[in-house]
XYZ file of C-alpha atoms in Angstrom:
713
model
C 54.955 -19.406 18.625
C 51.858 -19.834 20.808
C 50.924 -16.163 20.311
C 51.218 -16.557 16.543
C 49.051 -19.689 16.623
C 46.465 -17.944 18.782
C 46.453 -14.937 16.448
C 46.013 -17.244 13.469
C 43.002 -18.911 15.112
C 41.504 -15.531 16.009
C 41.835 -14.414 12.380
C 40.083 -17.577 11.195
C 37.203 -16.793 13.590
C 37.244 -13.042 12.911
C 34.243 -13.272 10.582
C 32.106 -14.630 13.439
C 33.432 -11.975 15.862
C 32.499 -9.193 13.431
C 29.027 -10.689 13.007
C 28.522 -10.899 16.797
C 29.655 -7.294 17.255
C 27.292 -6.072 14.495
C 24.403 -8.031 16.023
C 25.166 -6.580 19.483
C 25.205 -3.030 18.058
C 21.828 -3.627 16.419
C 20.235 -4.650 19.709
C 21.909 -1.890 21.729
C 20.939 0.804 19.220
C 17.265 -0.271 19.226
C 17.154 1.012 15.620
C 15.058 -1.967 14.579
C 12.107 -0.228 16.291
C 12.046 2.060 13.221
C 11.060 -0.916 11.080
C 7.337 -0.945 10.306
C 4.851 -2.982 8.301
C 2.748 0.133 7.618
C 2.280 0.335 3.851
C 2.513 4.149 4.063
C 6.185 3.922 5.011
C 7.141 3.097 1.414
C 5.671 6.379 0.136
C 7.764 9.559 -0.156
C 7.291 12.096 2.610
C 4.632 14.505 1.406
C 1.705 16.520 2.674
C -0.736 13.869 1.438
C 1.129 11.140 3.317
C 1.238 13.208 6.536
C -2.484 13.919 6.275
C -3.304 10.243 5.733
C -1.152 9.269 8.731
C -2.879 11.932 10.839
C -6.302 10.633 9.801
C -5.358 7.082 10.774
C -4.359 8.310 14.245
C -7.509 10.409 14.652
C -10.100 7.914 13.528
C -10.615 4.253 14.142
C -11.788 2.930 10.811
C -11.408 -0.707 11.829
C -14.676 -2.449 12.601
C -16.338 -5.856 12.475
C -19.363 -6.304 10.211
C -21.941 -9.012 10.871
C -24.884 -10.249 8.813
C -27.394 -12.975 9.677
C -29.638 -14.490 7.036
C -33.350 -13.977 7.512
C -35.733 -11.301 8.816
C -37.890 -13.446 11.097
C -38.029 -13.597 14.885
C -35.672 -16.578 15.025
C -33.007 -14.684 13.034
C -33.355 -11.622 15.283
C -32.998 -13.687 18.472
C -29.899 -15.319 17.028
C -28.506 -11.864 16.160
C -29.042 -10.531 19.697
C -27.351 -13.596 21.164
C -24.310 -13.194 18.907
C -24.172 -9.419 19.530
C -24.004 -10.100 23.253
C -21.179 -12.631 22.843
C -19.095 -10.462 20.477
C -19.594 -7.365 22.657
C -18.092 -9.315 25.566
C -14.806 -9.665 23.642
C -12.230 -7.294 25.133
C -11.792 -4.307 22.795
C -15.108 -4.602 20.932
C -18.428 -2.801 21.391
C -21.659 -2.882 19.393
C -22.233 0.123 17.111
C -25.812 0.120 15.820
C -26.821 3.740 16.447
C -29.254 4.618 13.648
C -30.559 8.021 14.779
C -28.355 10.915 15.905
C -30.584 13.016 18.207
C -28.154 15.974 18.203
C -28.179 16.027 14.400
C -31.990 15.693 14.178
C -32.503 18.652 16.555
C -29.965 20.742 14.633
C -31.565 19.932 11.267
C -35.000 20.869 12.628
C -33.764 24.198 14.018
C -31.907 25.194 10.834
C -34.270 23.660 8.286
C -34.696 27.003 6.449
C -30.928 27.259 5.950
C -30.268 23.634 5.037
C -32.913 23.227 2.334
C -33.905 24.969 -0.870
C -37.025 27.125 -1.129
C -39.841 25.439 -3.090
C -40.336 28.278 -5.624
C -43.228 26.480 -7.345
C -45.196 26.122 -4.115
C -44.660 29.694 -2.989
C -46.092 30.976 -6.277
C -49.337 29.010 -5.786
C -49.521 29.367 -2.025
C -52.958 29.204 -0.331
C -52.195 30.061 3.281
C -55.786 29.684 4.509
C -56.002 26.147 3.097
C -52.599 25.145 4.537
C -53.441 26.396 8.043
C -56.845 24.636 7.946
C -55.123 21.349 7.028
C -52.742 21.742 9.978
C -55.674 22.472 12.324
C -57.743 19.494 11.079
C -54.804 17.110 11.476
C -54.276 18.404 15.002
C -57.937 17.946 15.965
C -58.723 14.662 14.208
C -55.491 12.685 14.579
C -55.597 9.816 17.070
C -51.846 10.205 17.738
C -50.119 13.431 18.839
C -49.288 15.585 15.797
C -45.931 17.331 15.605
C -46.154 20.751 13.945
C -43.047 22.207 12.359
C -43.370 25.781 13.613
C -40.185 26.829 11.811
C -41.724 25.976 8.442
C -45.458 25.242 8.906
C -46.203 25.692 5.174
C -43.363 23.316 4.194
C -41.798 25.914 1.900
C -38.322 24.502 2.626
C -38.966 20.747 2.240
C -36.376 18.422 3.690
C -34.392 16.579 1.047
C -34.918 12.855 0.878
C -31.895 10.595 1.040
C -32.023 8.215 -1.888
C -29.757 5.719 -0.161
C -32.375 4.356 2.213
C -32.150 1.050 4.057
C -34.907 -0.995 5.528
C -34.877 -0.809 9.320
C -36.383 -3.456 11.583
C -35.974 -3.956 15.326
C -33.560 -0.965 15.362
C -31.230 -2.768 12.940
C -30.461 -2.329 9.275
C -31.756 -5.011 6.953
C -29.460 -5.968 4.080
C -31.544 -6.445 0.960
C -31.946 -10.085 -0.085
C -30.109 -11.295 3.008
C -31.109 -10.280 6.538
C -30.160 -8.455 9.748
C -26.983 -6.370 9.897
C -24.872 -5.312 12.883
C -21.455 -3.709 13.373
C -18.887 -3.472 16.160
C -16.222 -0.869 16.920
C -12.657 -2.043 17.524
C -10.950 -0.135 20.309
C -7.807 1.775 19.294
C -5.774 -0.251 21.787
C -6.221 -3.242 19.454
C -3.329 -2.308 17.164
C -0.955 -5.265 16.921
C -0.976 -8.556 15.043
C -1.122 -10.416 18.357
C -4.265 -8.512 19.389
C -5.810 -8.867 15.927
C -5.247 -12.630 16.106
C -6.899 -12.831 19.546
C -9.987 -10.916 18.364
C -10.095 -12.909 15.116
C -10.000 -16.254 16.929
C -12.664 -15.261 19.481
C -15.031 -13.985 16.776
C -14.654 -17.149 14.698
C -15.299 -19.326 17.715
C -18.698 -17.612 17.890
C -19.587 -17.328 14.196
C -18.073 -20.438 12.574
C -20.826 -22.631 14.019
C -23.407 -21.288 11.556
C -22.966 -20.952 7.786
C -25.760 -18.337 7.592
C -23.637 -15.880 9.593
C -21.242 -13.644 7.678
C -18.538 -11.841 9.677
C -15.862 -9.608 8.197
C -13.264 -7.056 9.296
C -10.154 -5.529 7.741
C -8.144 -7.079 10.581
C -9.061 -10.514 9.187
C -6.695 -9.784 6.287
C -3.845 -9.052 8.723
C -4.360 -12.402 10.468
C -5.136 -14.732 7.551
C -2.666 -13.166 5.110
C 0.065 -13.189 7.749
C -0.501 -16.897 8.365
C -0.627 -17.688 4.636
C 2.496 -15.626 3.901
C 4.365 -17.242 6.801
C 3.486 -20.722 5.538
C 4.414 -19.790 1.970
C 7.720 -18.198 2.949
C 8.657 -21.201 5.112
C 8.260 -23.504 2.107
C 10.335 -21.138 -0.029
C 13.084 -20.933 2.626
C 13.286 -24.735 2.844
C 13.593 -24.963 -0.938
C 16.229 -22.208 -1.068
C 18.285 -23.790 1.729
C 18.086 -27.159 0.003
C 19.570 -25.656 -3.167
C 22.333 -23.909 -1.211
C 23.141 -27.069 0.747
C 23.415 -29.017 -2.501
C 25.714 -26.325 -3.892
C 28.012 -25.991 -0.872
C 27.997 -29.480 0.618
C 27.662 -31.746 -2.439
C 29.159 -29.723 -5.312
C 31.680 -27.530 -3.475
C 31.972 -29.883 -0.461
C 33.009 -27.030 1.839
C 30.924 -26.490 4.980
C 33.466 -24.002 6.351
C 32.902 -21.791 3.322
C 29.115 -22.111 3.722
C 29.157 -21.012 7.385
C 31.469 -18.071 6.692
C 29.452 -16.956 3.649
C 26.189 -16.963 5.631
C 27.932 -15.035 8.422
C 29.284 -12.425 5.988
C 25.881 -11.906 4.383
C 24.366 -11.597 7.859
C 26.965 -8.999 8.889
C 26.450 -6.932 5.735
C 22.663 -6.978 6.195
C 22.891 -5.994 9.872
C 25.242 -3.063 9.183
C 23.023 -1.942 6.281
C 19.998 -2.142 8.608
C 21.818 -0.125 11.297
C 22.708 2.652 8.850
C 19.394 2.747 6.982
C 17.333 2.873 10.202
C 19.554 5.688 11.475
C 18.987 7.749 8.329
C 15.198 7.271 8.182
C 12.555 7.563 10.903
C 10.516 4.812 9.263
C 11.786 1.862 7.229
C 9.348 -0.575 5.644
C 9.812 -4.233 6.516
C 9.560 -4.743 2.760
C 12.831 -2.799 2.278
C 14.626 -5.182 4.642
C 13.149 -8.323 3.071
C 14.027 -7.137 -0.424
C 17.432 -5.865 0.714
C 18.268 -9.192 2.339
C 17.537 -10.973 -0.931
C 19.648 -8.501 -2.895
C 22.565 -8.994 -0.507
C 22.929 -12.580 -1.778
C 24.186 -11.098 -5.069
C 27.494 -10.564 -3.253
C 28.083 -14.345 -3.256
C 29.185 -13.744 -6.834
C 32.324 -11.920 -5.542
C 33.200 -14.831 -3.284
C 32.894 -17.479 -5.997
C 35.223 -15.723 -8.415
C 37.891 -15.390 -5.727
C 37.364 -18.927 -4.444
C 37.202 -20.784 -7.766
C 40.346 -19.008 -9.012
C 42.085 -20.073 -5.760
C 42.662 -16.543 -4.433
C 41.958 -17.618 -0.841
C 44.391 -20.507 -0.679
C 47.137 -18.445 -2.364
C 46.280 -15.395 -0.216
C 45.763 -13.099 -3.205
C 43.487 -10.165 -2.410
C 42.833 -8.111 -5.524
C 40.903 -9.395 -8.508
C 40.564 -6.583 -11.065
C 37.513 -8.046 -12.818
C 35.643 -8.574 -9.523
C 36.514 -5.029 -8.444
C 35.238 -3.482 -11.668
C 32.099 -5.628 -11.509
C 31.494 -4.475 -7.931
C 32.245 -0.823 -8.806
C 29.818 -0.632 -11.747
C 27.051 -2.268 -9.694
C 27.570 0.099 -6.756
C 27.641 3.209 -8.951
C 24.394 2.081 -10.618
C 22.676 1.780 -7.224
C 24.130 5.087 -5.999
C 22.626 6.778 -9.081
C 19.245 5.154 -8.362
C 19.397 6.284 -4.701
C 18.979 9.922 -5.829
C 15.391 9.166 -6.854
C 13.131 10.851 -4.288
C 10.733 7.897 -4.008
C 11.354 6.561 -0.484
C 11.055 2.869 -1.323
C 13.540 3.074 -4.207
C 15.952 5.276 -2.232
C 15.986 2.981 0.810
C 16.461 -0.232 -1.195
C 19.246 1.354 -3.276
C 21.079 2.566 -0.141
C 20.608 -0.771 1.653
C 22.001 -2.605 -1.386
C 24.967 -0.257 -1.737
C 25.957 -0.692 1.912
C 25.441 -4.470 2.110
C 27.294 -5.182 -1.156
C 30.211 -2.974 -0.060
C 30.557 -4.769 3.300
C 30.380 -8.175 1.580
C 32.924 -7.187 -1.058
C 35.400 -6.044 1.609
C 34.956 -9.341 3.459
C 35.275 -11.591 0.418
C 38.223 -9.640 -0.991
C 40.392 -8.810 2.032
C 39.264 -10.958 4.971
C 38.745 -14.373 3.331
C 42.347 -14.722 2.053
C 43.467 -14.366 5.686
C 40.972 -16.987 6.872
C 42.041 -19.335 4.029
C 39.688 -21.730 2.258
C 41.013 -24.795 0.488
C 39.642 -25.237 -3.019
C 38.014 -28.643 -3.392
C 38.215 -30.315 -6.799
C 34.840 -30.449 -8.522
C 33.766 -32.449 -11.522
C 33.324 -30.592 -14.784
C 31.115 -31.321 -17.756
C 32.382 -30.660 -21.258
C 29.634 -29.725 -23.704
C 30.187 -30.127 -27.436
C 27.420 -27.857 -28.733
C 26.909 -25.189 -31.353
C 27.703 -21.529 -30.586
C 25.748 -18.395 -31.523
C 27.462 -15.333 -32.917
C 27.360 -12.211 -30.731
C 25.886 -10.083 -33.524
C 22.774 -12.291 -33.700
C 22.205 -11.992 -29.946
C 22.634 -8.209 -30.073
C 20.314 -7.844 -33.087
C 17.614 -9.944 -31.410
C 17.976 -8.104 -28.078
C 17.863 -4.560 -29.471
C 14.872 -5.431 -31.699
C 12.900 -6.811 -28.726
C 13.819 -3.837 -26.503
C 12.567 -1.384 -29.158
C 9.381 -3.396 -29.760
C 8.652 -3.593 -26.017
C 7.926 0.139 -25.930
C 4.742 -0.598 -27.910
C 3.274 -3.195 -25.550
C 4.694 -2.743 -22.037
C 2.063 -1.759 -19.432
C 2.320 -0.975 -15.727
C 0.280 -1.938 -12.683
C 0.805 0.269 -9.636
C -2.069 -1.129 -7.579
C -0.548 -2.038 -4.212
C -3.339 -4.518 -3.504
C -2.176 -6.656 -6.421
C 1.140 -7.250 -4.648
C -0.520 -8.807 -1.624
C -1.616 -12.369 -0.996
C -4.848 -13.114 -2.886
C -7.347 -14.072 -0.193
C -10.401 -14.934 -2.294
C -12.572 -15.847 0.696
C -12.090 -12.472 2.409
C -12.274 -10.608 -0.912
C -15.716 -12.132 -1.505
C -16.871 -11.191 2.010
C -15.585 -7.636 1.535
C -17.435 -7.414 -1.776
C -20.630 -8.783 -0.161
C -20.768 -6.059 2.518
C -19.709 -3.244 0.169
C -22.426 -4.231 -2.283
C -25.177 -4.441 0.345
C -24.084 -1.193 2.055
C -23.835 0.722 -1.245
C -20.083 1.242 -0.754
C -18.822 -0.746 -3.720
C -18.075 2.272 -5.926
C -17.172 4.757 -3.184
C -13.913 6.665 -2.797
C -12.925 8.238 0.533
C -11.482 11.764 0.498
C -10.594 14.629 2.827
C -11.234 18.373 2.534
C -8.334 20.491 3.771
C -8.826 24.065 5.057
C -7.397 26.531 7.591
C -10.751 26.990 9.388
C -14.115 25.297 9.797
C -15.739 28.046 7.707
C -13.313 27.359 4.843
C -14.065 23.636 5.110
C -17.657 24.609 4.349
C -16.604 26.981 1.540
C -14.445 24.278 -0.056
C -17.270 21.770 0.220
C -19.607 24.177 -1.579
C -17.103 24.240 -4.484
C -17.220 20.446 -4.598
C -21.009 20.540 -4.498
C -21.085 22.730 -7.602
C -19.202 20.010 -9.481
C -21.195 17.134 -7.919
C -24.661 18.557 -7.063
C -26.137 15.221 -5.930
C -23.316 14.386 -3.507
C -24.587 12.600 -0.378
C -22.513 13.318 2.724
C -22.894 14.575 6.278
C -21.135 17.787 5.180
C -24.410 18.799 3.523
C -25.527 19.764 7.051
C -23.010 22.616 7.326
C -24.131 26.195 6.651
C -21.689 28.667 5.129
C -21.752 32.417 5.919
C -22.778 33.101 2.334
C -25.640 30.606 2.529
C -26.735 32.033 5.911
C -26.840 35.615 4.604
C -28.733 34.534 1.492
C -31.532 32.905 3.528
C -31.676 35.843 5.954
C -32.094 38.217 3.038
C -34.962 36.061 1.784
C -36.654 35.987 5.208
C -36.302 39.791 5.474
C -38.030 40.296 2.129
C -41.477 41.917 1.946
C -42.891 38.705 0.515
C -42.017 36.647 3.627
C -43.101 39.427 5.980
C -46.503 39.303 4.275
C -46.582 35.499 4.570
C -45.898 35.745 8.320
C -48.727 38.214 8.851
C -51.132 36.040 6.858
C -50.202 32.939 8.879
C -50.828 34.695 12.224
C -54.117 36.167 10.969
C -55.481 32.895 9.529
C -54.317 30.864 12.521
C -56.123 33.162 15.008
C -59.275 33.088 12.883
C -59.308 29.284 12.685
C -58.785 28.819 16.421
C -55.041 28.636 17.149
C -53.753 30.502 20.179
C -52.389 33.939 19.520
C -48.711 33.942 18.613
C -48.783 30.125 18.103
C -46.817 30.645 14.858
C -44.826 33.616 16.161
C -41.440 31.955 15.433
C -42.361 30.762 11.943
C -39.849 31.819 9.282
C -37.762 33.628 11.892
C -34.063 34.159 11.383
C -31.736 32.045 13.512
C -28.410 32.984 14.987
C -25.429 31.935 12.881
C -24.385 28.420 14.020
C -21.185 28.452 16.048
C -19.423 25.311 14.932
C -16.765 23.655 17.056
C -14.962 20.379 16.426
C -16.741 18.734 19.342
C -20.185 19.909 18.194
C -19.639 18.783 14.610
C -18.353 15.400 15.731
C -21.499 15.050 17.878
C -23.508 15.648 14.692
C -21.743 12.666 13.151
C -19.526 14.767 10.899
C -16.060 13.238 10.588
C -13.852 16.308 11.042
C -10.611 16.806 12.966
C -7.705 19.193 13.346
C -4.106 18.362 12.408
C -1.537 20.968 13.461
C -3.058 24.204 12.051
C -5.346 22.696 9.448
C -8.857 21.251 9.544
C -9.676 18.037 7.694
C -13.168 16.731 6.966
C -13.989 13.298 5.582
C -16.451 12.635 2.771
C -16.994 10.009 0.099
C -18.061 10.123 -3.540
C -18.596 7.749 -6.414
C -15.284 6.782 -7.998
C -16.466 8.064 -11.384
C -16.962 11.564 -9.915
C -13.374 11.877 -8.678
C -12.130 13.216 -12.002
C -14.529 16.167 -11.601
C -12.796 17.413 -8.440
C -9.256 16.029 -8.724
C -8.051 19.519 -9.763
C -8.978 20.967 -6.358
C -5.768 21.170 -4.318
C -7.732 21.084 -1.066
C -9.063 17.586 -1.877
C -6.829 14.859 -0.425
C -7.322 11.153 -1.227
C -7.665 8.635 1.600
C -6.272 5.871 -0.584
C -2.794 4.350 -0.500
C -3.425 3.155 -4.061
C -4.018 6.727 -5.298
C -1.100 8.075 -3.258
C 1.180 5.312 -4.556
C 0.186 5.992 -8.163
C 0.456 9.763 -7.637
C 3.907 9.444 -6.046
C 5.165 7.265 -8.882
C 3.823 9.732 -11.458
C 5.605 12.547 -9.625
C 8.958 10.739 -9.801
C 8.557 8.857 -13.098
C 10.768 11.398 -14.879
C 13.395 10.937 -12.163
C 13.212 7.151 -12.550
C 13.659 7.410 -16.315
C 16.436 10.032 -16.026
C 18.505 8.318 -13.321
C 17.827 4.900 -14.879
C 19.184 6.072 -18.244
C 22.130 7.822 -16.569
C 22.965 4.630 -14.659
C 22.594 2.498 -17.794
C 24.767 4.837 -19.903
C 27.417 4.896 -17.193
C 27.347 1.121 -16.956
C 27.792 0.757 -20.715
C 30.699 3.251 -20.680
C 32.335 1.408 -17.792
C 31.931 -1.916 -19.561
C 33.396 -0.348 -22.727
C 36.368 1.008 -20.749
C 37.000 -2.293 -18.971
C 36.339 -4.798 -21.750
C 37.582 -2.761 -24.748
C 37.717 -5.166 -27.741
C 35.315 -7.544 -25.988
C 32.698 -4.789 -25.554
C 30.037 -6.216 -27.898
C 30.443 -9.648 -26.313
C 30.047 -8.099 -22.845
C 27.103 -5.971 -23.963
C 25.211 -9.172 -24.786
C 25.149 -10.037 -21.067
C 23.289 -6.779 -20.412
C 20.862 -6.419 -23.329
C 19.893 -10.104 -23.764
C 18.545 -10.593 -20.193
C 16.825 -7.196 -20.517
C 15.177 -8.218 -23.797
C 13.808 -11.471 -22.332
C 12.487 -9.657 -19.270
C 10.756 -7.082 -21.486
C 9.306 -9.931 -23.569
C 7.667 -11.142 -20.354
C 5.969 -7.722 -20.085
C 3.934 -8.667 -23.177
C 2.066 -11.218 -21.045
C 1.755 -9.363 -17.714
C 1.511 -5.753 -16.556
C 4.734 -4.779 -14.769
C 4.487 -3.818 -11.120
C 7.077 -1.960 -9.059
C 8.791 -5.227 -8.044
C 9.225 -6.328 -11.657
C 11.015 -3.028 -12.283
C 13.231 -3.374 -9.190
C 14.226 -6.904 -10.100
C 15.033 -5.771 -13.626
C 17.628 -3.398 -12.107
C 18.984 -6.237 -9.944
C 19.358 -8.586 -12.908
C 21.124 -5.835 -14.866
C 23.461 -5.317 -11.898
C 24.245 -9.037 -11.808
C 24.640 -9.141 -15.597
C 27.272 -6.390 -15.458
C 29.467 -8.585 -13.277
C 29.140 -11.569 -15.607
C 29.801 -9.360 -18.634
C 33.099 -8.201 -17.140
C 34.157 -11.676 -15.915
C 33.345 -13.324 -19.241
C 35.093 -10.688 -21.330
C 38.471 -11.508 -19.771
C 38.228 -15.248 -19.861
C 35.667 -18.002 -20.234
C 37.924 -20.733 -18.962
C 36.583 -23.627 -16.929
C 37.033 -21.870 -13.570
C 35.248 -18.720 -14.734
C 32.340 -20.772 -16.057
C 32.159 -22.678 -12.770
C 32.139 -19.436 -10.758
C 29.358 -17.957 -12.910
C 27.250 -21.137 -12.802
C 27.597 -21.399 -9.019
C 26.680 -17.707 -8.706
C 23.615 -18.270 -10.884
C 22.579 -21.200 -8.716
C 22.956 -19.023 -5.596
C 20.965 -16.248 -7.256
C 18.199 -18.708 -8.072
C 18.241 -19.915 -4.462
C 17.965 -16.297 -3.262
C 15.421 -15.000 -5.782
C 14.375 -17.570 -8.362
C 12.693 -19.974 -5.935
C 10.161 -17.226 -5.222
C 8.519 -18.180 -8.509
C 6.918 -21.026 -6.545
C 5.248 -18.542 -4.171
C 1.492 -17.933 -4.060
C 2.094 -14.302 -3.075
C 2.156 -12.033 -6.111
C 4.881 -9.732 -4.753
C 7.262 -12.669 -4.173
C 6.203 -14.365 -7.409
C 7.001 -11.153 -9.332
C 10.539 -11.142 -7.910
C 10.984 -14.844 -8.655
C 9.694 -14.568 -12.232
C 12.164 -11.830 -13.223
C 15.031 -13.539 -11.378
C 14.331 -16.849 -13.109
C 14.236 -15.192 -16.546
C 17.509 -13.418 -15.740
C 19.224 -16.600 -14.517
C 18.069 -18.602 -17.559
C 19.170 -15.873 -19.994
C 22.668 -15.601 -18.488
C 23.019 -19.399 -18.376
C 21.973 -19.496 -22.042
C 24.690 -16.991 -22.974
C 27.257 -18.839 -20.928
C 26.528 -22.065 -22.808
C 25.729 -20.879 -26.332
C 27.344 -17.475 -26.882
C 30.427 -17.553 -29.108
C 33.216 -15.515 -27.526
C 35.257 -15.158 -30.709
C 34.968 -16.203 -34.339
C 37.659 -18.868 -33.982
C 36.324 -20.285 -30.732
C 36.241 -24.069 -30.704
C 32.843 -25.702 -30.517
C 33.769 -27.552 -27.336
C 35.314 -24.616 -25.508
């Protein structure tokens, strides 16, 4: 007797034991270390992604930019004081090097190879006059005169860089503003905690003066994180309030609430364990989205609970099973799409919904939950014929193909920080970086990096980059051939003759227009020249930037790799768009066939629960461009709609309506409340969820189930 009682109590607490065991396994496995907030983790594994990850490890692109208004002595003294304070912050150092001595010496030595011959000047060359001018400048100049012995006649003039900045006191001057300075962030500063420390210390220094502008990419991490945290906290409070109203006031069952939360927690933990075991990197976004999706499973619980399956210890509900099965098969089909984000979310959803279904179907009848009586409202309203709903829905779906647009810009999913966006725009504008796009050249050797760059230069002749300082073998041989020509041999003789006659020492110009040894480039030497090049495995990668409008001219080169998550995201989606369409249609066709098989004569009625929510969601696309989260939520709403279609086809009695309405309320608490978020990614989820919830509620209230249905049914 006592053993039986003890066993009964253990069964009633089994849900909490399973949750504790799952939580313990998660901590022991340490799989959660695979979870990352790196935006690259959502992209499919590809060469471009690997290269971008390698570049992030090699370089430290994070820096702090500082501008002080004014160009007077007072402004400069203020700048030096602030530079000293910011440089004292652990992990930061000033980076105002304007002249690269190694590069200057290299450019001087290889001037003949780096610049084009002035063909017009060489045709009208007066050597005697040129040498006399050099001699007079040397004799009459008050300051020491530097003579370019490599090219005394200036036949290979150095190209002028059009992007010039005013320099004062060894600092750049931003036009129409004032002094500019920058600071390197040490690579050890790589966590939100460290970013926050640096952010706070910088603002303690700069916030005292409105004429100081300070900006760094890490500011987004800190401010957006704080804003998102505050926003999410408000959303969580609102969602919990709705759930508490549902469970404690309407259902009046706190035991059911605690067990439901525990079940959802268990399913999410097990899904996390499996998904982090299958993938080396899992985006935190996958977990957040997956956790929200897992609340869909509450639907299975309500239909068992409201129909008193738990009190009567019945385990199998055919309609719930078929609803679960069609949803799972839809997500399994979607999981075959090679896009990492879609695959991971689909797998997470499949696992979490399966665990929840098993709990709600087989475990809860053993725990037992007493069904509390709830008040019902009888509505005497008009009903709409199914054919009208179907006609409207299909018409809208067909029309949507003419106006639906897509937005795959990742930045548009983030929190809109207008203050930092304006600061970013300010510095980009003043540093001529507003229309720049960062790219990499891929090659199997340094020489082929140069060869590939020459191909780019043919398409964009006026490109301005440090890679212009590299000399290819072909270019080297071409100049040598020119210097070996009889014309240049004659020029050399004339220079030596005229120079001796005028008064220069003999052999003063001996090394003029002499061939140089082929430069032996190494990674270290090129990096000393300020050229951003590195080696990843067996390939060499060199950084350069171009105007965004010029990208289309070189996009066909396979050796050009974009340093842009936006471009990679768009490219990845384009690569798998056919897969998305194919698997999406396969899943939809299968769903419709399953619904037809299950509902039979009620098929058209059931179909309304699928096409009507879809039509309203697509109507929304007339007003906004759809992002990836709109599309995901559309699949979720369709998955939820399938369940309601199957439940409603069998019976729309009072208990079924209650179960569906409670499920809708839970869905709104899980997803719909996100419509109140200031973060576009969360708002996108909430908008689609709200449309879906409203559309299903509309059908539940107004859709006529049969021609002879009573108005007050």
